[in-house]
Structures are given as C-alpha cells and as structure tokens.
Amino acid sequence: MKFKRSIYKTPAQLREMVAPGRATAASLDAVAAAVAPGITTLELDALAERAIVDAGGASNFKLEPGYHHTICASVNDEVVHGIPGGRVLEPGDILSVDSGAILGGWNGDAARTFVLPDPAHPERVEQRQRLSDVTERSLWRGIATLAQARYLNEVGEAIEDYILSEGDYGILTDYIGHGIGRRMHEEPPVFNYRVRAKGPEVRPGLVVAIEPMVVLGDQETYVKDDGWTVATEDGSAAAHWEHSVAVHENGIWVLTAADGGAAGLAPFGVTPTPIP
C-alpha cells in the first residue's frame, strides 16, 4: 500500500508529539476525577478544556468543521461523537469520552470509558463494566502487538481475536483508528479487525491512534439527528478506548498515557521506552 506523503515522523517530530499527548491524558484525568451521577456532560467538557489549556494546548476537536466542544461524550447506546450538553449522568450509565489536544502544531487523541455505580442494578453495572474492560484490554493487546509487528494490520487481528475470545461482542467496522501527527486524522487507517491487506510496515516514525469500539449487541449503527452522535441500531451499550502510540528506534511509547503505557503493557511483557 502506498501513501501520498510519508506516514513516518522524524525523531525530532516524535519528540514534539509528547506534549500534546500529555495534555490529552490530562484532560481525560480531569474527566475521570469528576464522573459521577448528577454531573452533566457539558460540565465534563469544561473540565477537559481547562486541563488542556493549563497544559499549554488547545482542543483539536474544536478544529473539526461544525464541532464546538472539547470532548465527545457518548452515553449508553451511543458509541462515539456524542455532543456534550445538559444531559445529566445517572447511576448505571456507561460513558465514553473522547478527547484531543493540539500543542505546537501536533496532535494527541485518546478515549476512555466509565461505568457509573448503581447499587440498585448490580447486574447491569457488571455487564457494562465487563464490556469496558474487554474493550480496554483489546486496546492494550493491540498496542502490545504493535511493539512486535512487522505490518500494521497485525494490530487489528490481535484486537479481533481477543474480543471474540471473551464473548459474543460486536466490533464496529464503520469506525476505525488512524494515523496522527500534524493533523488529528492522517493515514494510515488502523483496523480493529482482520483485513486482507498487510498495511504499512511498522518501523520508527509510525504514530497511530488505536481505538476499538465494541458493543454488547449488533454492530450496526446510525447517526442521530444532531448529525454527529453515532448510536447502536438495537440500543445495546457501547464502549470506546483509544491511545495515540509512537514507534521509535528504541521501542514504543504511548503518548496519551502518563506512564507511556507501562501499566497497560505489563501483562503482555512489553516495556515502553521513552522517545529519545
């Protein structure tokens, strides 16, 4: 597969991508500290923006034509691109938050899913928490595979194999990961499932956003009347996890994790290495 421009960054460019990755992580940390029943998604949006600004960056989501918020906040049957607003989070909700920062002309992009406690419905909470856990672990399986892969599409194979081994989950195929750098969405595509092509070679300079989106039911989705929010056709719950990851001469580094991905990669025997 050939691309019009190089998908590989120089060592100096990789170093420039560390700061926006940290700012993105800080925004999701701010959301994580505040998620609870009674808060609105718009309040979470404001907290994420403040964290990015405090880190010296700006929201890159606001650079998307027609989008005016720092995060995407997708609740329950919403998979991705949910618009923050006055919706009040309730016990038992499952919330996926996607955020990104631009700093020095370079981008970061990441997502996390949160399941709110609900003592009145423990079975629903357990089911949704397992969905989130499976999705997160599939992300880390994909990142660990990237550390050893020859070709990028080995990542999607690993993600799909893990998810299907854990139960009858649906893997979204209409929405996938992507390269990231000067623009938030760049080549190459990063699949969360098997495809026939090998994809580009994994070598130093490759930076990708890996983001599995998994649902409890069928993978079919539709876009709501707001023109942004993607929801499941059957109303089943969804989870979304994402990290931006850099491949460099000494290994890999998860740009949007405060520890470079050390904790998430430890179960796979992979130790991330800071970008030199």
Coordinates of C-alpha atoms in Angstrom, one line a residue:
M1 CA 0.0 0.0 0.0
K2 CA 1.4 3.4 -1.0
F3 CA 0.6 6.8 0.6
K4 CA 0.9 10.2 -1.0
R5 CA 3.1 11.5 1.8
S6 CA 5.3 9.8 4.3
I7 CA 3.5 8.4 7.2
Y8 CA 6.7 8.2 9.2
K9 CA 7.8 11.0 11.5
T10 CA 11.4 12.1 12.2
P11 CA 12.9 11.6 15.7
A12 CA 12.5 15.4 16.3
Q13 CA 8.9 15.3 15.2
L14 CA 8.2 12.3 17.6
R15 CA 9.5 14.4 20.5
E16 CA 7.2 17.2 19.5
M17 CA 4.2 14.8 19.9
V18 CA 4.9 14.1 23.6
A19 CA 3.4 17.3 24.9
P20 CA 0.0 17.1 23.1
G21 CA -0.2 13.5 24.2
R22 CA 0.3 14.5 27.8
A23 CA -2.3 17.3 27.5
T24 CA -4.8 14.9 26.1
A25 CA -4.2 12.5 29.0
A26 CA -4.6 15.3 31.5
S27 CA -8.0 16.2 30.0
L28 CA -9.2 12.6 30.5
D29 CA -7.8 12.5 34.0
A30 CA -9.8 15.6 34.8
V31 CA -13.0 13.9 33.5
A32 CA -12.2 10.7 35.4
A33 CA -11.9 12.6 38.6
A34 CA -15.4 14.2 38.2
V35 CA -17.5 11.5 36.6
A36 CA -20.4 10.7 38.9
P37 CA -24.2 10.6 38.8
G38 CA -25.6 14.2 38.7
I39 CA -22.9 15.8 36.6
T40 CA -23.7 16.9 33.0
T41 CA -21.6 16.0 30.0
L42 CA -21.2 19.8 29.3
E43 CA -19.6 20.2 32.8
L44 CA -17.2 17.4 32.0
D45 CA -16.4 19.2 28.7
A46 CA -15.4 22.3 30.6
L47 CA -13.1 20.4 32.9
A48 CA -11.4 18.7 30.0
E49 CA -10.9 22.0 28.2
R50 CA -9.4 23.6 31.3
A51 CA -6.9 20.8 31.7
I52 CA -5.8 21.2 28.1
V53 CA -5.4 24.9 28.4
D54 CA -3.5 24.6 31.7
A55 CA -1.1 22.2 29.8
G56 CA -0.4 24.9 27.2
G57 CA -2.6 23.4 24.5
A58 CA -5.9 23.8 22.8
S59 CA -8.7 21.5 21.9
N60 CA -8.2 20.0 18.4
F61 CA -11.8 18.7 18.3
K62 CA -12.9 22.3 18.0
L63 CA -10.9 22.5 14.8
E64 CA -13.3 19.9 13.2
P65 CA -15.7 21.9 11.0
G66 CA -19.1 22.3 12.8
Y67 CA -17.9 20.8 16.1
H68 CA -17.8 23.2 19.1
H69 CA -16.7 21.1 22.1
T70 CA -13.5 19.8 23.6
I71 CA -14.7 16.2 24.1
C72 CA -17.2 13.8 22.6
A73 CA -19.4 12.3 25.4
S74 CA -21.3 9.2 24.3
V75 CA -23.8 7.6 26.8
N76 CA -25.2 4.1 26.9
D77 CA -26.2 3.1 23.3
E78 CA -24.1 6.0 21.9
V79 CA -20.8 4.7 20.6
V80 CA -18.9 7.8 19.5
H81 CA -19.1 11.5 18.6
G82 CA -21.7 12.3 21.3
I83 CA -22.1 16.1 21.8
P84 CA -21.8 17.4 25.3
G85 CA -24.8 19.2 26.7
G86 CA -27.3 19.3 29.5
R87 CA -27.7 15.5 29.9
V88 CA -27.3 14.5 33.5
L89 CA -25.4 11.3 34.1
E90 CA -27.4 8.7 36.0
P91 CA -26.4 5.6 38.1
G92 CA -25.5 2.7 35.9
D93 CA -24.7 4.8 32.8
I94 CA -21.8 3.8 30.6
L95 CA -20.0 6.9 29.3
S96 CA -17.3 7.0 26.6
V97 CA -15.3 10.2 26.5
D98 CA -13.0 11.0 23.5
S99 CA -10.6 14.0 23.8
G100 CA -7.7 15.5 21.9
A101 CA -5.3 18.4 22.2
I102 CA -3.1 20.3 19.8
L103 CA 0.1 21.9 21.0
G104 CA 2.9 23.3 18.9
G105 CA 1.1 22.2 15.8
W106 CA 1.0 18.5 16.8
N107 CA -2.0 16.4 17.9
G108 CA -3.0 13.9 20.6
D109 CA -6.1 11.8 20.7
A110 CA -7.4 9.3 23.3
A111 CA -10.6 7.9 24.8
R112 CA -11.8 6.2 27.9
T113 CA -15.0 4.6 29.1
F114 CA -16.5 4.9 32.5
V115 CA -19.3 2.9 34.1
L116 CA -21.1 4.7 36.9
P117 CA -22.1 2.7 40.0
D118 CA -25.7 1.7 40.6
P119 CA -26.4 -0.4 43.7
A120 CA -29.9 -0.9 42.6
H121 CA -28.9 -2.7 39.3
P122 CA -25.6 -4.5 40.0
E123 CA -26.0 -7.0 37.1
R124 CA -26.3 -4.2 34.6
V125 CA -23.3 -2.5 36.0
E126 CA -21.3 -5.7 36.0
Q127 CA -22.2 -6.4 32.3
R128 CA -21.3 -2.9 31.2
Q129 CA -18.1 -2.9 33.2
R130 CA -17.0 -6.2 31.6
L131 CA -17.8 -4.6 28.2
S132 CA -15.5 -1.7 29.0
D133 CA -12.8 -4.0 30.4
V134 CA -12.8 -6.2 27.4
T135 CA -12.6 -3.2 25.1
E136 CA -9.7 -1.7 27.1
R137 CA -7.8 -5.0 27.2
S138 CA -8.2 -5.4 23.5
L139 CA -6.7 -1.9 23.1
W140 CA -3.6 -2.9 25.1
R141 CA -3.4 -6.2 23.2
G142 CA -3.3 -4.2 20.0
I143 CA -0.6 -1.9 21.4
A144 CA 1.5 -4.8 22.6
T145 CA 1.2 -6.3 19.1
L146 CA 2.3 -3.1 17.5
A147 CA 5.5 -3.3 19.6
Q148 CA 6.4 -6.6 17.8
A149 CA 4.6 -6.4 14.5
R150 CA 6.1 -6.3 11.0
Y151 CA 2.9 -4.8 9.5
L152 CA 0.3 -2.5 11.0
N153 CA -2.7 -4.7 10.2
E154 CA -1.4 -7.3 12.7
V155 CA -2.9 -5.0 15.3
G156 CA -6.4 -5.4 14.1
E157 CA -6.0 -9.2 14.0
A158 CA -4.9 -9.2 17.7
I159 CA -7.8 -6.9 18.7
E160 CA -10.4 -9.0 17.0
D161 CA -9.0 -12.3 18.3
Y162 CA -9.0 -11.1 21.9
I163 CA -12.6 -9.6 21.8
L164 CA -14.1 -12.7 20.2
S165 CA -12.4 -14.9 22.7
E166 CA -14.1 -13.0 25.5
G167 CA -17.7 -13.4 24.4
D168 CA -20.3 -12.6 21.7
Y169 CA -19.4 -8.9 21.3
G170 CA -19.9 -6.7 18.3
I171 CA -16.9 -4.9 16.9
L172 CA -17.6 -1.7 14.9
T173 CA -16.3 -1.8 11.4
D174 CA -17.5 1.6 10.2
Y175 CA -15.3 3.5 12.6
I176 CA -11.6 2.7 13.0
G177 CA -8.3 4.2 14.2
H178 CA -5.9 6.4 12.2
G179 CA -2.5 7.9 11.9
I180 CA -2.0 11.1 13.8
G181 CA 0.5 14.0 13.6
R182 CA 0.2 17.5 12.2
R183 CA -3.5 16.6 11.6
M184 CA -5.6 14.6 14.1
H185 CA -6.7 12.2 11.4
E186 CA -4.0 11.0 9.0
E187 CA -3.1 8.0 7.0
P188 CA -2.8 5.1 7.6
P189 CA -6.2 3.5 8.7
V190 CA -5.9 1.3 11.8
F191 CA -8.4 -1.5 11.7
N192 CA -9.8 -3.3 14.8
Y193 CA -10.4 -6.5 12.9
R194 CA -8.9 -8.7 10.3
V195 CA -8.4 -7.4 6.7
R196 CA -6.7 -9.0 3.8
A197 CA -4.0 -6.3 3.3
K198 CA -0.9 -6.2 5.4
G199 CA -0.9 -2.5 5.9
P200 CA 2.2 -0.3 6.1
E201 CA 5.5 -1.6 7.6
V202 CA 5.8 -1.0 11.3
R203 CA 9.1 1.0 11.7
P204 CA 10.4 4.0 13.6
G205 CA 8.4 7.1 13.0
L206 CA 5.0 5.5 12.8
V207 CA 2.4 7.2 15.0
V208 CA -1.1 5.8 15.2
A209 CA -4.3 6.2 17.2
I210 CA -5.7 2.7 18.0
E211 CA -9.3 2.8 19.1
P212 CA -11.5 -0.3 19.4
M213 CA -15.2 0.4 19.7
V214 CA -17.2 -2.6 21.0
V215 CA -20.9 -3.2 21.7
L216 CA -23.0 -5.7 23.6
G217 CA -25.2 -6.4 20.7
D218 CA -25.2 -6.0 16.9
Q219 CA -22.5 -3.7 15.3
E220 CA -25.0 -1.8 13.1
T221 CA -25.2 1.9 14.0
Y222 CA -26.9 5.1 12.8
V223 CA -26.2 8.8 13.2
K224 CA -28.7 10.7 15.3
D225 CA -30.5 13.8 14.1
D226 CA -27.8 16.1 15.6
G227 CA -25.6 14.9 12.7
W228 CA -22.8 13.7 14.9
T229 CA -23.8 11.1 17.6
V230 CA -23.3 7.5 16.5
A231 CA -25.6 5.1 18.3
T232 CA -26.4 1.3 18.0
E233 CA -29.4 0.3 16.0
D234 CA -30.5 -2.2 18.6
G235 CA -30.0 0.1 21.6
S236 CA -27.2 -2.0 23.1
A237 CA -24.5 -0.4 25.2
A238 CA -21.1 0.5 23.8
A239 CA -17.5 1.1 24.9
H240 CA -14.6 3.0 23.3
W241 CA -11.0 3.1 24.3
E242 CA -8.2 4.8 22.5
H243 CA -4.5 5.8 22.8
S244 CA -2.0 7.5 20.5
V245 CA 1.1 5.4 20.1
A246 CA 4.6 6.2 18.7
V247 CA 7.0 3.7 17.3
H248 CA 10.6 4.9 17.6
E249 CA 14.1 3.5 17.3
N250 CA 14.2 2.0 20.8
G251 CA 10.6 0.7 21.0
I252 CA 7.2 2.2 21.5
W253 CA 5.7 4.9 23.7
V254 CA 2.1 5.5 24.4
L255 CA 1.9 9.3 24.1
T256 CA -1.5 9.6 25.8
A257 CA -0.7 7.6 28.9
A258 CA 1.1 9.3 31.8
D259 CA 3.4 6.3 32.2
G260 CA 3.9 5.7 28.5
G261 CA 1.7 2.7 28.7
A262 CA 3.8 0.8 31.3
A263 CA 0.9 -0.4 33.4
G264 CA -1.3 -1.5 30.5
L265 CA 1.5 -3.3 28.7
A266 CA 3.0 -5.1 31.7
P267 CA 0.6 -8.1 31.4
F268 CA 1.9 -8.6 27.9
G269 CA 5.6 -8.5 28.8
V270 CA 6.2 -5.2 26.9
T271 CA 8.1 -2.3 28.5
P272 CA 7.6 1.0 26.7
T273 CA 10.7 3.2 26.2
P274 CA 10.7 7.0 26.3
I275 CA 11.3 8.7 22.9
P276 CA 15.0 9.7 22.8

